[in-house]
Amino acid sequence: DIISTVEFNYSGDLLATGDKGGRVVIFQREQENKIRPHSRGEYNVYSTFQSHEPEFDYLKSLEIEEKINKIRWLPQQNAAHFLLSTNDKTIKLWKISERDKRAEGYNLKDEDGRLRDPFRITALRVPILKPMDLMVEASPRRIFANAHTYHINSISVNSDHETYLSADDLRINLWHLEITDRSFNIVDIKPANMEELTEVITAAEFHPHQCNVFVYSSSKGTIRLCDMRSSALCDRHSKFFEEPEDPSSRSFFSEIISSISDVKFSHSGRYMMTRDYLSVKVWDLNMESRPVETHQVHEYLRSKLCSLYENDCIFDKFECCWNGSDSAVMTGSYNNFFRMFDRSTRRDVTLEASRESSKPRASLKPRKVCAGGKRKKDEISVDSLDFNKKILHTAWHPVDNIIAVAATNNLYIFQDKAN
């Protein structure tokens, strides 16, 4: 049941989560009604379906787990909703549709579905539609398989709404949503000799407005922006974003903690945000030399990197997200903490997603971590943080101040009290 991805659709009325068991659960936002005026903002289960099953690659003797790595919604074109979900190897396009009527009065079959003897049919009937209880159906419309040698870490729908990209450790492929039997390889960083491998692709995303532009981040802490108009194979980037390293702060862990775990364009398309192990950085696309903002997420863990390396937590991949107006960003931390940064006031807050602190309709109290020295009454010591409770996946409603936070196998939805 451990949640592995969280994603709002374009309107924010639906929220999809994927888990380690290959299931997708979709929540729908309640419409406000007169009897329960506070119900708007509540999300209730809308549909649950099994997206992926465990598989076995007999050629490589590899088990392919069913865990959903990413979910991406497509913009709504009609009454149905469409989403892409992916595990390590296979991407599926799902259609989620509602049925509240059923046809009755067929000529060639009975009400229970059995075929009638044609010789006993003496009159023709016109079938009629009758109301029935609402059913939400999920059906796979396309299956995009066999295109990735390595594990898929990202999918991103293009602003042309016709194509999307999928990225694994060494390659990025471009797909058309209608064509499943071929994709175009647009980035390939695999060296001829694998012993010369120095970096891998960690995340990739299309620009929200320019259909020819995408970015991908690497385990070396760099981001490359590519333009598909320049060449079919985008191995030569158009822009290269890297922050020069301070030699005085270099340590054994520098390379590991500089690896970028997530990259997200702002809704405006002017900025992009990257998340490494200790910080969130906001980059202006017009300035490659350094980020315009750096927000420390949990700087107090710098002294604990040795033990975090031993328990493998240093390799955790935290995601980040923008609010609807690009004025604030959010990302997760340990001990079920998540961090929010206001970009204009430079104020930040640490909040906790837990059953004890999250009573319905109660305000969340800001939390503080004591890095050393004398601990104040409300502060939590670094040594008492629980590193098994981590918030890797978060999502922000595209318009309202509603956030979704996945804490292991629990999904928390918080909203601004001003709503």
Coordinates of C-alpha atoms in Angstrom, one line a residue:
D1 CA 0.0 0.0 0.0
I2 CA 3.0 2.3 0.0
I3 CA 2.2 5.3 -2.1
S4 CA 4.7 5.9 -4.9
T5 CA 3.3 8.8 -6.8
V6 CA 0.6 11.6 -6.4
E7 CA -0.8 13.8 -9.1
F8 CA -3.7 16.3 -9.5
N9 CA -5.4 16.5 -12.9
Y10 CA -5.5 19.9 -14.8
S11 CA -8.6 21.1 -13.1
G12 CA -7.7 19.8 -9.7
D13 CA -11.0 18.0 -9.3
L14 CA -9.3 14.6 -9.5
L15 CA -6.3 13.4 -7.6
A16 CA -4.6 10.1 -8.6
T17 CA -2.2 8.1 -6.5
G18 CA -0.2 5.1 -7.5
D19 CA 1.3 2.5 -5.1
K20 CA 3.9 -0.3 -4.8
G21 CA 1.2 -2.9 -5.5
G22 CA 0.6 -1.5 -9.0
R23 CA -2.8 0.0 -8.1
V24 CA -4.1 3.5 -9.1
V25 CA -6.6 5.1 -6.7
I26 CA -8.4 8.2 -8.0
F27 CA -10.1 10.7 -5.6
Q28 CA -12.7 13.2 -6.7
R29 CA -13.4 16.5 -5.1
E30 CA -16.8 17.0 -3.5
Q31 CA -18.9 19.8 -4.9
E32 CA -20.2 22.2 -2.2
N33 CA -23.8 21.7 -1.2
K34 CA -26.2 23.6 1.1
I35 CA -26.5 20.8 3.7
R36 CA -22.7 20.4 4.1
P37 CA -21.2 23.8 3.3
H38 CA -17.7 22.7 4.3
S39 CA -17.6 19.7 2.1
R40 CA -16.0 21.5 -0.9
G41 CA -12.4 20.5 -0.8
E42 CA -13.0 17.0 0.6
Y43 CA -11.8 14.3 -1.7
N44 CA -13.5 10.9 -1.8
V45 CA -12.5 7.7 -3.6
Y46 CA -13.8 7.9 -7.2
S47 CA -12.2 4.8 -8.8
T48 CA -9.6 2.1 -8.0
F49 CA -8.0 -0.2 -10.6
Q50 CA -5.0 -2.4 -11.0
S51 CA -2.8 -0.7 -13.5
H52 CA 0.3 -3.0 -13.6
E53 CA 1.0 -6.6 -12.6
P54 CA 4.3 -8.1 -11.6
E55 CA 6.1 -9.6 -14.7
F56 CA 9.2 -11.6 -15.4
D57 CA 11.8 -10.9 -18.1
Y58 CA 12.9 -14.4 -19.1
L59 CA 15.7 -13.1 -21.4
K60 CA 17.4 -11.2 -18.6
S61 CA 16.1 -13.3 -15.7
L62 CA 14.7 -10.1 -14.1
E63 CA 11.6 -9.6 -12.1
I64 CA 9.7 -6.4 -13.1
E65 CA 7.9 -5.1 -10.1
E66 CA 4.4 -3.6 -10.5
K67 CA 5.1 -0.4 -8.5
I68 CA 3.7 2.7 -10.2
N69 CA 6.6 5.1 -10.7
K70 CA 4.7 8.0 -12.2
I71 CA 1.2 9.1 -13.2
R72 CA 0.5 12.0 -15.6
W73 CA -3.0 13.3 -16.6
L74 CA -3.8 14.3 -20.1
P75 CA -5.9 17.5 -20.5
Q76 CA -9.6 16.7 -20.6
Q77 CA -11.1 16.8 -24.2
N78 CA -14.5 15.2 -23.5
A79 CA -16.5 13.6 -20.7
A80 CA -13.9 10.9 -20.1
H81 CA -10.5 11.4 -18.3
F82 CA -7.2 10.0 -19.5
L83 CA -4.0 9.3 -17.6
L84 CA -0.6 7.7 -18.3
S85 CA 0.8 5.4 -15.6
T86 CA 4.2 3.6 -15.7
N87 CA 6.1 1.1 -13.8
D88 CA 9.8 0.3 -14.5
K89 CA 9.3 -0.9 -18.1
T90 CA 5.7 -0.4 -19.4
I91 CA 3.6 2.8 -19.9
K92 CA -0.2 2.5 -20.1
L93 CA -2.8 5.0 -21.2
W94 CA -6.0 4.6 -19.2
K95 CA -9.5 5.9 -19.9
I96 CA -11.7 6.7 -16.9
S97 CA -15.3 7.1 -17.9
E98 CA -18.7 7.1 -16.1
R99 CA -21.8 5.0 -17.0
D100 CA -25.2 5.8 -15.5
K101 CA -27.5 4.3 -18.1
R102 CA -27.8 0.8 -19.5
A103 CA -29.5 -0.5 -22.7
E104 CA -32.5 -2.8 -22.3
G105 CA -34.8 -4.6 -24.7
Y106 CA -32.4 -6.2 -27.2
N107 CA -33.8 -8.3 -30.0
L108 CA -31.1 -11.0 -30.2
K109 CA -30.4 -11.6 -26.5
D110 CA -32.3 -11.9 -23.2
E111 CA -32.0 -9.6 -20.3
D112 CA -29.5 -11.9 -18.7
G113 CA -27.3 -11.7 -21.8
R114 CA -28.0 -15.2 -23.3
L115 CA -28.6 -15.3 -27.1
R116 CA -32.1 -16.0 -28.2
D117 CA -33.2 -18.5 -30.8
P118 CA -33.6 -16.4 -34.0
F119 CA -36.6 -18.6 -35.1
R120 CA -38.5 -17.6 -31.9
I121 CA -38.2 -13.9 -32.5
T122 CA -41.6 -12.7 -33.9
A123 CA -41.4 -9.0 -33.3
L124 CA -38.7 -6.3 -33.4
R125 CA -38.1 -4.0 -30.4
V126 CA -36.3 -0.7 -30.1
P127 CA -33.8 -1.0 -27.2
I128 CA -34.2 1.8 -24.6
L129 CA -31.7 3.4 -22.2
K130 CA -32.6 3.0 -18.5
P131 CA -31.0 4.8 -15.6
M132 CA -28.7 2.8 -13.3
D133 CA -26.3 3.3 -10.4
L134 CA -23.2 5.3 -11.4
M135 CA -20.3 3.1 -12.5
V136 CA -16.8 4.4 -13.0
E137 CA -14.9 2.3 -15.5
A138 CA -11.1 2.3 -16.1
S139 CA -10.0 0.7 -19.3
P140 CA -6.5 0.5 -20.9
R141 CA -6.6 2.2 -24.3
R142 CA -2.9 1.9 -25.2
I143 CA 0.1 0.0 -23.9
F144 CA 3.6 1.4 -24.7
A145 CA 6.1 -1.4 -24.0
N146 CA 9.6 -2.8 -24.9
A147 CA 11.2 0.6 -25.4
H148 CA 13.3 0.9 -22.3
T149 CA 16.4 -1.2 -21.3
Y150 CA 16.7 0.6 -17.9
H151 CA 14.1 1.6 -15.3
I152 CA 11.7 4.4 -16.3
N153 CA 12.0 7.4 -13.9
S154 CA 9.9 10.0 -15.7
I155 CA 7.0 10.6 -18.1
S156 CA 5.9 14.0 -19.2
V157 CA 3.0 15.0 -21.5
N158 CA 3.9 17.6 -24.2
S159 CA 1.9 20.9 -24.5
D160 CA 0.9 19.8 -28.0
H161 CA -1.2 17.1 -26.2
E162 CA -0.2 14.6 -28.9
T163 CA 3.2 13.4 -27.7
Y164 CA 4.9 12.6 -24.5
L165 CA 8.4 11.6 -23.3
S166 CA 9.6 8.8 -21.1
A167 CA 13.0 8.7 -19.5
D168 CA 15.1 6.0 -18.0
D169 CA 18.7 6.1 -16.6
L170 CA 20.4 6.5 -20.0
R171 CA 17.8 7.4 -22.6
I172 CA 14.8 9.6 -23.3
N173 CA 12.2 8.5 -25.8
L174 CA 9.5 10.5 -27.6
W175 CA 6.1 8.8 -28.1
H176 CA 2.9 9.7 -30.0
L177 CA -0.1 8.9 -27.9
E178 CA -1.8 7.1 -30.8
I179 CA 1.2 4.9 -31.8
T180 CA 2.4 2.1 -29.5
D181 CA 4.8 0.1 -31.6
R182 CA 7.5 2.7 -32.1
S183 CA 9.1 5.7 -30.3
F184 CA 11.9 8.0 -31.2
N185 CA 15.1 8.1 -29.1
I186 CA 15.8 11.8 -28.5
V187 CA 18.5 11.5 -25.9
D188 CA 21.1 8.7 -25.4
I189 CA 23.9 9.2 -23.0
K190 CA 25.0 5.5 -22.9
P191 CA 28.8 5.4 -23.5
A192 CA 30.2 2.8 -25.9
N193 CA 32.0 1.2 -22.9
M194 CA 29.8 1.1 -19.8
E195 CA 32.9 1.3 -17.6
E196 CA 33.2 5.0 -18.7
L197 CA 29.7 5.7 -17.4
T198 CA 29.9 8.8 -15.1
E199 CA 26.3 10.0 -14.8
V200 CA 22.7 8.9 -15.3
I201 CA 19.4 10.7 -16.1
T202 CA 17.4 11.2 -13.0
A203 CA 14.3 13.2 -14.2
A204 CA 12.9 14.8 -17.4
E205 CA 10.1 17.1 -18.2
F206 CA 8.6 19.0 -21.2
H207 CA 8.2 22.8 -21.1
P208 CA 4.6 23.7 -20.2
H209 CA 4.1 26.0 -23.3
Q210 CA 6.9 25.4 -25.9
C211 CA 6.4 21.9 -27.4
N212 CA 9.9 21.7 -28.7
V213 CA 11.7 22.3 -25.3
F214 CA 12.4 19.8 -22.6
V215 CA 14.9 19.5 -19.7
Y216 CA 16.5 16.5 -18.0
S217 CA 18.6 16.4 -14.8
S218 CA 21.5 14.2 -14.0
S219 CA 23.1 12.5 -11.0
K220 CA 25.9 15.0 -11.2
G221 CA 23.7 17.9 -10.2
T222 CA 23.4 19.4 -13.7
I223 CA 20.4 20.2 -15.9
R224 CA 20.4 20.2 -19.6
L225 CA 17.7 22.1 -21.7
C226 CA 17.2 20.7 -25.2
D227 CA 15.5 22.0 -28.2
M228 CA 14.0 19.4 -30.6
R229 CA 14.1 21.9 -33.5
S230 CA 17.9 21.8 -33.6
S231 CA 18.3 18.1 -34.3
A232 CA 16.5 14.8 -34.2
L233 CA 18.9 13.4 -31.5
C234 CA 19.2 16.0 -28.7
D235 CA 22.6 14.8 -27.4
R236 CA 23.9 18.4 -27.8
H237 CA 22.0 20.5 -25.3
S238 CA 21.0 24.2 -25.9
K239 CA 21.5 25.2 -22.3
F240 CA 23.5 23.7 -19.4
F241 CA 22.6 24.7 -15.8
E242 CA 25.1 24.0 -13.1
E243 CA 26.0 25.7 -9.9
P244 CA 29.8 25.9 -9.3
E245 CA 30.8 23.9 -6.2
D246 CA 32.3 25.6 -3.2
P247 CA 35.7 23.8 -2.8
S248 CA 35.7 24.4 0.9
S249 CA 32.6 22.4 1.5
R250 CA 33.6 19.4 -0.6
S251 CA 33.3 16.0 1.2
F252 CA 33.0 12.3 0.4
F253 CA 29.3 12.8 0.1
S254 CA 29.3 15.9 -2.1
E255 CA 28.6 13.9 -5.3
I256 CA 25.8 11.9 -3.8
I257 CA 23.9 14.8 -2.3
S258 CA 24.3 17.0 -5.4
S259 CA 22.3 14.4 -7.5
I260 CA 19.0 15.9 -8.6
S261 CA 16.0 13.8 -7.7
D262 CA 13.3 16.0 -9.4
V263 CA 12.9 18.8 -11.9
K264 CA 9.7 20.8 -12.5
F265 CA 9.0 23.8 -14.7
S266 CA 6.9 26.6 -13.2
H267 CA 3.4 27.0 -14.6
S268 CA 4.6 30.2 -16.3
G269 CA 7.5 28.4 -18.0
R270 CA 10.0 31.1 -17.0
Y271 CA 11.5 29.1 -14.1
M272 CA 12.3 25.6 -13.2
M273 CA 12.9 24.0 -9.8
T274 CA 15.3 21.2 -8.9
R275 CA 15.5 19.1 -5.7
D276 CA 18.8 17.6 -4.5
Y277 CA 19.3 15.9 -1.2
L278 CA 19.5 18.9 1.1
S279 CA 18.0 21.8 -0.9
V280 CA 15.5 23.1 -3.5
K281 CA 16.8 25.4 -6.1
V282 CA 14.9 27.7 -8.5
W283 CA 16.5 28.5 -11.8
D284 CA 15.7 31.3 -14.3
L285 CA 15.8 29.7 -17.8
N286 CA 17.7 32.8 -19.0
M287 CA 20.5 32.3 -16.5
E288 CA 22.6 29.1 -16.6
S289 CA 25.4 30.0 -14.2
R290 CA 23.6 29.7 -10.9
P291 CA 20.1 29.4 -9.4
V292 CA 18.2 32.6 -8.5
E293 CA 16.9 31.0 -5.3
T294 CA 18.2 28.3 -3.0
H295 CA 16.0 27.0 -0.2
Q296 CA 17.6 24.7 2.5
V297 CA 15.2 21.8 3.2
H298 CA 17.0 20.1 6.1
E299 CA 20.5 21.6 6.4
Y300 CA 20.6 20.1 10.0
L301 CA 21.2 16.7 8.3
R302 CA 24.6 17.7 6.9
S303 CA 26.3 16.5 10.1
K304 CA 24.4 13.2 9.9
L305 CA 25.4 12.2 6.3
C306 CA 27.6 9.4 7.4
S307 CA 24.8 7.5 9.2
L308 CA 22.3 8.4 6.4
Y309 CA 24.8 6.8 4.0
E310 CA 25.0 3.7 6.1
N311 CA 21.2 3.2 6.2
D312 CA 20.8 4.2 2.5
C313 CA 18.6 7.2 3.2
I314 CA 21.1 9.4 1.4
F315 CA 19.8 7.9 -1.8
D316 CA 16.1 8.8 -1.2
K317 CA 14.5 10.6 -4.1
F318 CA 12.4 13.6 -2.9
E319 CA 10.0 15.3 -5.3
C320 CA 9.0 19.0 -5.3
C321 CA 6.1 21.0 -6.6
W322 CA 4.9 24.5 -7.4
N323 CA 1.7 26.1 -6.2
G324 CA -0.8 27.3 -8.9
S325 CA 0.6 30.9 -9.1
D326 CA 4.3 29.9 -8.8
S327 CA 4.6 32.0 -5.7
A328 CA 5.5 29.1 -3.4
V329 CA 7.2 25.7 -3.6
M330 CA 6.8 22.5 -1.5
T331 CA 8.9 19.4 -0.9
G332 CA 9.2 16.6 1.7
S333 CA 11.6 15.6 4.4
Y334 CA 11.9 13.0 7.2
N335 CA 9.8 12.4 10.3
N336 CA 6.7 12.9 8.1
F337 CA 7.7 16.6 7.8
F338 CA 7.2 18.7 4.7
R339 CA 8.5 22.1 3.9
M340 CA 6.9 25.1 2.2
F341 CA 8.8 28.1 0.9
D342 CA 7.2 31.5 0.0
R343 CA 9.3 32.9 -2.8
S344 CA 8.5 36.6 -2.3
T345 CA 8.7 36.9 1.5
R346 CA 11.5 34.3 1.7
R347 CA 9.5 32.8 4.7
D348 CA 9.4 29.0 5.1
V349 CA 7.5 26.6 7.3
T350 CA 7.9 23.0 8.4
L351 CA 4.6 21.1 8.9
E352 CA 4.0 17.5 9.9
A353 CA 1.6 15.0 8.2
S354 CA 0.7 12.5 10.9
R355 CA -2.5 11.1 12.4
E356 CA -1.7 12.7 15.8
S357 CA -1.1 16.2 14.4
S358 CA -3.7 16.1 11.6
K359 CA -7.2 16.1 13.1
P360 CA -9.9 17.1 10.6
R361 CA -10.4 20.9 10.4
A362 CA -7.6 21.5 12.9
S363 CA -4.8 23.9 12.0
L364 CA -1.3 22.4 11.5
K365 CA 1.3 23.7 14.0
P366 CA 4.7 24.7 12.5
R367 CA 7.4 22.3 13.7
K368 CA 11.1 23.2 14.4
V369 CA 14.1 21.0 14.5
C370 CA 17.0 21.7 16.9
A371 CA 20.3 21.1 15.2
G372 CA 22.4 21.3 18.4
G373 CA 22.9 23.2 21.6
K374 CA 20.0 23.8 24.0
R375 CA 16.6 22.5 22.8
K376 CA 13.6 24.8 23.3
K377 CA 10.3 23.4 24.5
D378 CA 8.6 22.9 21.1
E379 CA 11.7 21.9 19.1
I380 CA 12.5 18.3 18.1
S381 CA 16.1 17.0 18.3
V382 CA 17.8 15.9 15.1
D383 CA 18.7 12.6 16.9
S384 CA 15.0 11.8 17.5
L385 CA 13.9 12.2 13.9
D386 CA 12.4 9.0 12.4
F387 CA 14.1 8.3 9.0
N388 CA 11.7 5.6 8.1
K389 CA 8.8 8.1 8.0
K390 CA 9.6 10.1 4.9
I391 CA 7.5 12.3 2.5
L392 CA 8.9 11.7 -1.0
H393 CA 5.7 12.6 -3.0
T394 CA 3.7 15.8 -2.8
A395 CA 1.3 17.6 -5.1
W396 CA -0.3 21.0 -5.2
H397 CA -3.7 21.8 -6.6
P398 CA -3.3 23.8 -9.9
V399 CA -5.6 26.7 -8.7
D400 CA -6.4 26.5 -5.0
N401 CA -4.3 26.2 -1.8
I402 CA -4.9 22.4 -1.5
I403 CA -2.0 20.1 -1.1
A404 CA -1.7 16.3 -1.2
V405 CA 1.1 14.7 0.9
A406 CA 1.9 11.0 0.7
A407 CA 3.4 9.7 4.0
T408 CA 4.3 6.0 3.3
N409 CA 0.9 4.4 3.1
N410 CA -1.3 7.4 4.1
L411 CA -2.5 10.2 1.9
Y412 CA -3.1 13.5 3.7
I413 CA -5.0 16.4 2.0
F414 CA -4.6 19.8 3.6
Q415 CA -6.2 23.1 2.5
D416 CA -5.8 26.7 3.4
K417 CA -8.1 27.8 6.2
A418 CA -9.0 31.0 4.3
N419 CA -10.9 28.9 1.7

